[in-house]
Coordinates of C-alpha atoms in Angstrom, one line a residue:
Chain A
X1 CA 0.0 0.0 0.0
X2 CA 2.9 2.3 1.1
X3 CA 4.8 1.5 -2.0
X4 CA 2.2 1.9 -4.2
X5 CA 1.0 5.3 -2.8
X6 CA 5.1 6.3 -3.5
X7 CA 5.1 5.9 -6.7
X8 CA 1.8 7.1 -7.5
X9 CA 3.4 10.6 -5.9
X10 CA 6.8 10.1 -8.2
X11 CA 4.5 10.0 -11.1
X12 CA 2.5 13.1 -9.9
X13 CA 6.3 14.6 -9.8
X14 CA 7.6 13.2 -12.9
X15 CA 3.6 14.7 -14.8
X16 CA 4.4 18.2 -12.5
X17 CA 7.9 18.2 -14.0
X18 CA 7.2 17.3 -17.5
X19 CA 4.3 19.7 -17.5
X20 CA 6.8 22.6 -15.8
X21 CA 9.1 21.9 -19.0
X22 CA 6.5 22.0 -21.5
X23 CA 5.7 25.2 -20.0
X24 CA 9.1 26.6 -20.3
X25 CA 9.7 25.5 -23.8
X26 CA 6.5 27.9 -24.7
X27 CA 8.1 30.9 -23.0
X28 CA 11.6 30.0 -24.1
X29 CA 11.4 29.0 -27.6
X30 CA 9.4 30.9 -30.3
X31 CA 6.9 28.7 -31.0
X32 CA 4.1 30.1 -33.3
X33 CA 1.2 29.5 -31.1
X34 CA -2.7 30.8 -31.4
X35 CA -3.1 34.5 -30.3
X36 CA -6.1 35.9 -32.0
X37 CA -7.6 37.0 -28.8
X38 CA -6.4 40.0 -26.6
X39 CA -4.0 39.3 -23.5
X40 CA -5.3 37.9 -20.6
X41 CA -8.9 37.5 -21.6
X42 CA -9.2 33.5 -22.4
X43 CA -9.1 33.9 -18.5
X44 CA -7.1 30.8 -16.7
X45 CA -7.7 27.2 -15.9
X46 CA -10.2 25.9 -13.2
X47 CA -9.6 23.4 -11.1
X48 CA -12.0 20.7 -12.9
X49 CA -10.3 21.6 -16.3
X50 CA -12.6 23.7 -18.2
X51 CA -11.3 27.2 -18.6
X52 CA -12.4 29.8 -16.1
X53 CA -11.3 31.6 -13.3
X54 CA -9.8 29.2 -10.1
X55 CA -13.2 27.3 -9.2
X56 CA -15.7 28.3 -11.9
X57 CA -16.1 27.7 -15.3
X58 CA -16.2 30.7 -18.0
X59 CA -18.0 31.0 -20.8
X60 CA -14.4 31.8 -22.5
X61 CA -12.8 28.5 -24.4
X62 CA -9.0 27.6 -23.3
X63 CA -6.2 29.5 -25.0
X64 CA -6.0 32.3 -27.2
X65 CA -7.5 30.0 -30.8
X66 CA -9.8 32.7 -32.8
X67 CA -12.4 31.3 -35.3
X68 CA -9.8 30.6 -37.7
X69 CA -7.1 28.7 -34.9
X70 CA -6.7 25.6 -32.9
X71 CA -4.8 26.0 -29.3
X72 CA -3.7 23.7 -26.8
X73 CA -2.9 24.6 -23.2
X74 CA -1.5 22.6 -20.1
X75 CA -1.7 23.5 -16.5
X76 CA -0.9 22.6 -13.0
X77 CA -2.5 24.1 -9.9
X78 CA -2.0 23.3 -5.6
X79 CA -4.6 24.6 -3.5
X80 CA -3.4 23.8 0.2
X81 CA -5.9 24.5 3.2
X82 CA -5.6 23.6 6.8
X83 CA -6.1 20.1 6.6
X84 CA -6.3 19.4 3.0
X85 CA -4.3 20.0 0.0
X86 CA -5.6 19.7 -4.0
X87 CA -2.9 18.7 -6.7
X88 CA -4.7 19.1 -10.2
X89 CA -2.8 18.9 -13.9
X90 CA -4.8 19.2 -17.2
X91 CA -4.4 19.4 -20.7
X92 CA -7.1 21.9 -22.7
X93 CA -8.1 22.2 -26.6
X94 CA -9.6 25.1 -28.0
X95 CA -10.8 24.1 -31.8
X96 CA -11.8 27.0 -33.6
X97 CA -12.4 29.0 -30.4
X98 CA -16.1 27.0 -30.7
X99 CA -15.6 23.8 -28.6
X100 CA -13.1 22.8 -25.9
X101 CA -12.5 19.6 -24.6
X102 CA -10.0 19.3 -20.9
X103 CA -9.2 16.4 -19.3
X104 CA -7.9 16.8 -15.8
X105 CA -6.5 14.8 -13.0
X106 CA -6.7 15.5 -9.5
X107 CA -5.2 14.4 -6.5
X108 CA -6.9 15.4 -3.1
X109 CA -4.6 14.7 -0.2
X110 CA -6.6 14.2 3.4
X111 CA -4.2 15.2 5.9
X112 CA -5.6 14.0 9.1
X113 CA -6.4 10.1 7.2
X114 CA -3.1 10.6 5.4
X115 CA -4.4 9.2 2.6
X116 CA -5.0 11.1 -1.2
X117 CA -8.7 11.0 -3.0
X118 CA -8.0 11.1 -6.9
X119 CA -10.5 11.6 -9.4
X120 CA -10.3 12.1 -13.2
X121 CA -12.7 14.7 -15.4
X122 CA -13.1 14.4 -19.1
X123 CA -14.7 18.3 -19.7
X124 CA -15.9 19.5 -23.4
X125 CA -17.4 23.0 -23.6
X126 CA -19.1 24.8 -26.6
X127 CA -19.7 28.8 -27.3
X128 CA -23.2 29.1 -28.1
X129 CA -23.0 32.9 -29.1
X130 CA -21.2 35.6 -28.7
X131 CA -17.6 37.3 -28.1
X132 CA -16.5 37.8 -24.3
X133 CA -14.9 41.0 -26.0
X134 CA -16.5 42.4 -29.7
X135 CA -20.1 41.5 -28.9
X136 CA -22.9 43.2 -27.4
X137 CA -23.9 40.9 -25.4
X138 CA -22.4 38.0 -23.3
X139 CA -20.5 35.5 -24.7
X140 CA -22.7 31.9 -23.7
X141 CA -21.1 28.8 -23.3
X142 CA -22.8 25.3 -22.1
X143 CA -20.4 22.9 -20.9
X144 CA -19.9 19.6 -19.1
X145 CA -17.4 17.8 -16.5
X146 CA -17.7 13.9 -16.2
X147 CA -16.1 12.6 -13.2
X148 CA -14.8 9.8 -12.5
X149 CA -13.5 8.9 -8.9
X150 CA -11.1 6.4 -8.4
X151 CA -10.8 6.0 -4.7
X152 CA -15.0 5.7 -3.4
X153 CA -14.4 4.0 -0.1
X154 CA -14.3 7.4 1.7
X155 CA -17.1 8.6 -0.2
X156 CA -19.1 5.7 0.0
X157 CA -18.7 5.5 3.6
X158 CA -19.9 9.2 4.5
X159 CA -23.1 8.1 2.3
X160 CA -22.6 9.5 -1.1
X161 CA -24.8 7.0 -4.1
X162 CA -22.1 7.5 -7.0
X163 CA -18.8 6.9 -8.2
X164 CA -19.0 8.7 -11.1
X165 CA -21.3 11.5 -12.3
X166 CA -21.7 14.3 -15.0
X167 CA -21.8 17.8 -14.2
X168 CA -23.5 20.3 -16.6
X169 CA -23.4 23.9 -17.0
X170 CA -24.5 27.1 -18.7
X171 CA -22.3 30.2 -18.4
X172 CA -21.6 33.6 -19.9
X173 CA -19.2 36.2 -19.6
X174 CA -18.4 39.9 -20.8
X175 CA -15.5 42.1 -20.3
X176 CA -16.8 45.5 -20.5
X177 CA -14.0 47.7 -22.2
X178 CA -13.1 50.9 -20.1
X179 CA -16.2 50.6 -17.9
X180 CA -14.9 50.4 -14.2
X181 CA -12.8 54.3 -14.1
X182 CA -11.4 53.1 -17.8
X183 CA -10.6 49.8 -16.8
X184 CA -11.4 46.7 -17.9
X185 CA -14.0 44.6 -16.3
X186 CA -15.1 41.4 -16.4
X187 CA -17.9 39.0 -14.6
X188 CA -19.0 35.4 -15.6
X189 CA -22.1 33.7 -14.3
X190 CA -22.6 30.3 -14.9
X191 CA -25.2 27.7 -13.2
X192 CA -24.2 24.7 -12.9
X193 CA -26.8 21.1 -12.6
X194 CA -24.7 18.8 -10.0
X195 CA -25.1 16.3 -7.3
X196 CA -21.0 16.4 -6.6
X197 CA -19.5 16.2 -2.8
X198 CA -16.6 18.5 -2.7
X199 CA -16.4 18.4 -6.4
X200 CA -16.6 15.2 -6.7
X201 CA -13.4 14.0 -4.4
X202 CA -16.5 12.8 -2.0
X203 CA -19.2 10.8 -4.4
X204 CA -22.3 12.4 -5.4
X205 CA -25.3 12.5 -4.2
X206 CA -26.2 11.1 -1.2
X207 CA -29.3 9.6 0.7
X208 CA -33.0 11.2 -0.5
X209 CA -31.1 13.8 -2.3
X210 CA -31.0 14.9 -6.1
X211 CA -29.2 16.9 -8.4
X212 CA -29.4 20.9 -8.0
X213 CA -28.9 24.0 -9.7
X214 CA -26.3 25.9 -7.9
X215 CA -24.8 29.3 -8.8
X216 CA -21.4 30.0 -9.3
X217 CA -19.9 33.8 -10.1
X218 CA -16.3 35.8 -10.9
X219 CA -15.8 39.1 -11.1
X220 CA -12.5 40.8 -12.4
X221 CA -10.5 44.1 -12.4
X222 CA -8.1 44.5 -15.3
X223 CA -5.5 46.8 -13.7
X224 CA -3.2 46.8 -16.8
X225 CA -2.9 44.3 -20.1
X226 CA -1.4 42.3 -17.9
X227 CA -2.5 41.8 -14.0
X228 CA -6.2 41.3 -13.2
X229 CA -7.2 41.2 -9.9
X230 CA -10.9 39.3 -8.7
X231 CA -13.1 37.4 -6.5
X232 CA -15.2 34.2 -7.4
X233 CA -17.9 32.3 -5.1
X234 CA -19.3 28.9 -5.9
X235 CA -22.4 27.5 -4.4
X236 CA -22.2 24.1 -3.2
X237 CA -24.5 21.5 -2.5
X238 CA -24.9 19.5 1.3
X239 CA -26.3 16.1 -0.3
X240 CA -24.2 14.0 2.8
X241 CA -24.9 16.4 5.6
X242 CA -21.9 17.4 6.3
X243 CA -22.5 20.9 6.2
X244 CA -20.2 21.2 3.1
X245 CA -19.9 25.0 2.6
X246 CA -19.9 27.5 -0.5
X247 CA -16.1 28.3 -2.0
X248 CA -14.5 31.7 -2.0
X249 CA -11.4 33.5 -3.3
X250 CA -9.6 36.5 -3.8
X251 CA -7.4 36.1 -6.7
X252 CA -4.4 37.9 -8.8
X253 CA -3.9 36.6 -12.2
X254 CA -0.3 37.9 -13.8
X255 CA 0.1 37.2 -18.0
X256 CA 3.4 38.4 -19.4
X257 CA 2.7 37.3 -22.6
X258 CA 0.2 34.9 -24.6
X259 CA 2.0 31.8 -23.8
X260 CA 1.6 31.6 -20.1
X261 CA -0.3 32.7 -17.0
X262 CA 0.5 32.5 -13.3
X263 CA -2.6 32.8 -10.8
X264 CA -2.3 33.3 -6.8
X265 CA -5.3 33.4 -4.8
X266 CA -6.6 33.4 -1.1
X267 CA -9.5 30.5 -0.8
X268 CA -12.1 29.7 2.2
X269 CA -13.1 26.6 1.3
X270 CA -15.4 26.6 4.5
X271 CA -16.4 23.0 6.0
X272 CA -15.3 19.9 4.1
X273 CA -16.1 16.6 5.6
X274 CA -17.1 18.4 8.8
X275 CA -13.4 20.0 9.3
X276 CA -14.4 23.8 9.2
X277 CA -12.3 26.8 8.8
X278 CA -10.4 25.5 5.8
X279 CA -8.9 28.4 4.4
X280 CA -5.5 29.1 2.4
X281 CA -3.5 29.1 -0.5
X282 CA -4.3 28.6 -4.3
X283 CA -1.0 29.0 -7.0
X284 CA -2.1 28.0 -10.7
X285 CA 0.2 28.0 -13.5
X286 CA -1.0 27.9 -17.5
X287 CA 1.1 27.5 -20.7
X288 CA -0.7 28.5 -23.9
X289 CA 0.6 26.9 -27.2
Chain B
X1 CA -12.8 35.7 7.2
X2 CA -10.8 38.6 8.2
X3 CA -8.3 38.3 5.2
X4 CA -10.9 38.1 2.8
X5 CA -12.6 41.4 3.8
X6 CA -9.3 42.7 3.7
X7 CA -9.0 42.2 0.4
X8 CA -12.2 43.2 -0.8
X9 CA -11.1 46.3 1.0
X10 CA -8.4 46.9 -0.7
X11 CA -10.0 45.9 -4.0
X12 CA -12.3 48.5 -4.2
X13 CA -10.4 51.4 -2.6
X14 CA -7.8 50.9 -5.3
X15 CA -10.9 51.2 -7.4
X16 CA -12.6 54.0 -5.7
X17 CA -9.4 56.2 -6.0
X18 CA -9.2 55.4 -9.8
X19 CA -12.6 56.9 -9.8
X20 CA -12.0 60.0 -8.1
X21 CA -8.6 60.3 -10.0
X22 CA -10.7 59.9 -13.6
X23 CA -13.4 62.4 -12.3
X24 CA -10.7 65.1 -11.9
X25 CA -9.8 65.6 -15.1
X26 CA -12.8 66.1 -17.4
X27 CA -11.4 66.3 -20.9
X28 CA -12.7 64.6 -23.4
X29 CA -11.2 61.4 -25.2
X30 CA -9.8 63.3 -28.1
X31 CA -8.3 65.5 -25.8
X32 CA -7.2 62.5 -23.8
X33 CA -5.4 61.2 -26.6
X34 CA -3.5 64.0 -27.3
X35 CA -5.7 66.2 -30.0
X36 CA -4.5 66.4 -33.1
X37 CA -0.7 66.1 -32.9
X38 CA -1.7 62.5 -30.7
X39 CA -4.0 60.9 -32.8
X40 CA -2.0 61.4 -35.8
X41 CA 1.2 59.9 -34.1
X42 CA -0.6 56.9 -33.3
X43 CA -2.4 56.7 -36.6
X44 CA 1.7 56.7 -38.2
X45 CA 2.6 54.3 -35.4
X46 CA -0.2 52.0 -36.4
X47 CA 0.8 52.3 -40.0
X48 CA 4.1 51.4 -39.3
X49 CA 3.6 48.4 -37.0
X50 CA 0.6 47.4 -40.1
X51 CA 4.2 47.7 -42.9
X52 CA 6.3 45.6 -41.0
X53 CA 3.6 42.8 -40.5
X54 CA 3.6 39.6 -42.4
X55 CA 0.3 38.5 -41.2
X56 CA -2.1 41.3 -42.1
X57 CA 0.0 43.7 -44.3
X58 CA -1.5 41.4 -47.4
X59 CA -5.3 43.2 -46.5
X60 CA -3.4 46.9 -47.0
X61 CA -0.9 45.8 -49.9
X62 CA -3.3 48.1 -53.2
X63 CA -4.3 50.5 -50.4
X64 CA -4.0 54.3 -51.1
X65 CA -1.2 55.1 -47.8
X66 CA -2.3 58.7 -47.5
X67 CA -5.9 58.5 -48.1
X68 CA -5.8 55.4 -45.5
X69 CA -4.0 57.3 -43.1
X70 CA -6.7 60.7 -43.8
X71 CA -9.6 58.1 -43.2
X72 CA -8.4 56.7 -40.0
X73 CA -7.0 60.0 -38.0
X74 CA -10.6 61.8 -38.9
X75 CA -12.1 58.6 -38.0
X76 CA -10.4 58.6 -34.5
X77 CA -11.2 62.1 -34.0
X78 CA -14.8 61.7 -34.4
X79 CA -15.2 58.4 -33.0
X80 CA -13.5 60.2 -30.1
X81 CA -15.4 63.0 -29.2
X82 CA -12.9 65.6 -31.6
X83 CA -13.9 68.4 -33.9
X84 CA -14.2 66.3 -36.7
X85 CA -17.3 64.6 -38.9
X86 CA -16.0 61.6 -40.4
X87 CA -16.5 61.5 -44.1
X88 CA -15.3 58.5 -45.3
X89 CA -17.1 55.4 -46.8
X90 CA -18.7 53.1 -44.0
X91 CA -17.2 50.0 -42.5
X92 CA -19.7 48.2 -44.6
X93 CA -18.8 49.2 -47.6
X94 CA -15.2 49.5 -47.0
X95 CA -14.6 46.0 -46.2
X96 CA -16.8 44.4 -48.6
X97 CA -14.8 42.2 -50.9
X98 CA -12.0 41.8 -48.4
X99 CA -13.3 39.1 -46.4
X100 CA -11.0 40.0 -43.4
X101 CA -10.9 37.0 -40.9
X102 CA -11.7 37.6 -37.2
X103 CA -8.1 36.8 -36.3
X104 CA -6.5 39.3 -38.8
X105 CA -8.7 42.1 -37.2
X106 CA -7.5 40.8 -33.2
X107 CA -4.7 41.6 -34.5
X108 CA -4.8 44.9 -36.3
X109 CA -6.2 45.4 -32.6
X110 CA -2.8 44.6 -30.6
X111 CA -1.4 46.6 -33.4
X112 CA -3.1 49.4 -32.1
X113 CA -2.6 48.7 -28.9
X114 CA 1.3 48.6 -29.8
X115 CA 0.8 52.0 -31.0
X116 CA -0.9 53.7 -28.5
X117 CA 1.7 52.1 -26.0
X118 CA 4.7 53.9 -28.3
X119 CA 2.5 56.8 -27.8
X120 CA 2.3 56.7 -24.1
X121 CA -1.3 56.5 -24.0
X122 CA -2.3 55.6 -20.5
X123 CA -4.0 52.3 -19.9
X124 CA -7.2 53.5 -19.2
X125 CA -7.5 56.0 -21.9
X126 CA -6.4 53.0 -24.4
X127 CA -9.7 51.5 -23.1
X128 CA -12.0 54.4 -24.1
X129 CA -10.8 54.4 -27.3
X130 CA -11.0 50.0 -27.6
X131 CA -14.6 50.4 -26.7
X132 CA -15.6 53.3 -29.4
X133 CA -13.7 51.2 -32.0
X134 CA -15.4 47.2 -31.1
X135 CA -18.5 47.7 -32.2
X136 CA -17.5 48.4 -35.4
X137 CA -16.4 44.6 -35.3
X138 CA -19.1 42.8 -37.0
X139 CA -19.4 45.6 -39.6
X140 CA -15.5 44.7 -40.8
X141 CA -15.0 40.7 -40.7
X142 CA -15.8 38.1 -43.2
X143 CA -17.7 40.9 -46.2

């Protein structure tokens, strides 16, 4: 068990690392990558996959591919909390900035069981209508994430019905030009039809309990071309009655150039499997090709 | 909880103060831009960052420089607030036959940007201008 658990980590290292080099080839090498959409608006990578801000899906598809361009993007991101700590790597593909497809792999590390959760989401996203930037109104973008977790004892045994499950969303964003004392600013809304515990990392569902709308929101500064600064809130549902709590962060995104992005943010992650108070640190890094 | 509302504070008083900064000054966006003298330095700017590009340069190639450059500083100036009535052709009917693809005209729009950055145009002024020119989007690509 101990053995296997070590090399499952050295092959999170070896993906971390060869996702790190990846990364710096883009910013080191001139490779002719998509970048027929301004700086910094494709927004990040979320921590299901899907492009967004940290924790919600935006109606923007990954990478910087206009109508006429196909982009590919990698990522990793750490959130660590009190007792818990999130290790999520992805791979994004924008095709003709009108459907994205993600796959993501997560690792959820439970401090006090010392034991990791993982779980695996296959994500494909299409814009409906609309230009987060040019059009008059939102861009709209209906998505899904299907999840598929691959250690259930934990969740089975706090009551959650499912292994695997299939999130779907609507969302839509706008970046209003100037608007906010001539800065940039940009919200997302998206709704999101779910039964997931903690995202997943806990089962879905759970006893008498069904799948909900819930309402997730970003909102975003522009302070230059290249820093934006935000805050995003997710709701969450309670289907094991745990008194799983709603996510919030504060976050800085920083994007020298159109191959990569580096994203810091402060997260309360509230209650999760009846630990409260679990707040801390989020770092994110994207590399656009 | 108490970093979080410390951030939000800080958020929005960074915010607030851009607003009472902005309120200040009440020019308008030509004058913002520098009048005359500034729009026509970034319209030359532009130019030149449009000659030395091998991506959309092929769109401007027959073009008429001067009457090009005429076009786009009186556009500007109106578009911005200046004493100027633009009397050029429409979008419409300039870019008919061109069938300029949406990624050639992002493009032409960090061109601009590139511009207005040689120029020293402040950040938030660049946005003013971004947001008179985007609507005038879907009136340029693929006619």
């Amino acid at each position: 068990m101990n053995l296997s658990n070590g090399c499952n980590k050295e092959m999170l290292k070896l993906k971390h690392l060869i996702l790190a080099s990846l990364i710096l080839l883009v910013v080191h090498t001139n490779v002719r990558s998509a970048d027929g959409k301004l700086l910094a608006t494709p927004g990040v990578s979320q921590v299901e996959g899907s492009a967004g801000g940290g924790i919600v899906p935006w109606a923007q598809l990954a990478g910087y591919a206009s109508r006429e361009q196909i982009s590919g993007s990698g990522y990793c991101s750490k959130v660590s909390v009190d007792d818990f700590a999130l290790n999520v790597c992805g791979v994004q593909a924008n095709f003709f900035d009108r459907v994205e497809v993600s796959y993501a792999k997560q690792s959820f590390e439970v401090k006090p069981l010392n034991t990791d959760l993982k779980q695996d989401i296959v994500g494909a996203k299409v814009r409906l209508y609309g230009d987060l930037v040019y059009s008059k109104w939102p861009q709209i973008s209906v998505g899904i994430q299907h999840k598929s977790l691959k250690t259930e004892t934990i969740a089975f045994a706090l009551g959650a019905n499912k292994k695997s499950d299939t999130d779907f969303y609507i969302a839509s964003s706008k970046l209003h030009l100037g608007a906010v004392a001539g800065y940039n600013w940009l919200w997302n809304v998206s709704l999101r039809h779910t039964q997931a515990n903690q995202m997943g990392l806990l089962g879905f569902g759970g006893e008498g309990k069904n799948k909900q709308w819930l309402l997730e929101a970003s909102t975003a500064v522009l302070m230059s071309r290249h820093i934006a600064i935000g805050m995003e809130f997710r709701e969450k549902p309670d289907n094991l009655n745990l008194g799983e709590d709603h996510w919030r962060d504060v976050f800085v995104a920083w994007f020298p150039n159109k191959s990569v992005s580096v994203t810091a943010a402060w997260v309360d992650l509230g209650s999760i499997a009846a630990i409260n108070d679990q707040t801390g640190w989020y770092l994110s890094v994207t590399g656009y090709l | 909880m108490n970093t979080i509302k410390i951030l939000i504070a800080i958020v929005f008083c960074t915010l607030t103060s851009c607003v009472s900064l902005s309120t200040d000054n009440k020019q308008t966006l030509y004058q913002e831009l520098g009048g005359e003298t500034g729009i026509e330095n970034i319209v030359d700017d532009l130019i030149n960052e449009i000659g030395n590009d091998q991506q959309i340069f092929h769109y401007f190639a027959k073009a008429d420089i001067t009457h090009f450059r005429q076009g786009l500083i009186e556009h500007f100036c109106a578009i911005s607030n200046g004493p100027c009535e633009y009397t050029g052709d429409n979008m419409i009917d300039i870019h008919t036959g061109m069938n300029v693809k949406e990624t050639d005209f992002n493009h032409l729009v960090d061109l601009l940007i590139n511009a207005m950055d040689q120029n020293n145009v402040p950040h938030s002024v660049q946005n003013q201008l971004l947001a008179k020119l985007v609507p005038l989007r879907k009136d340029i690509i693929y006619r």
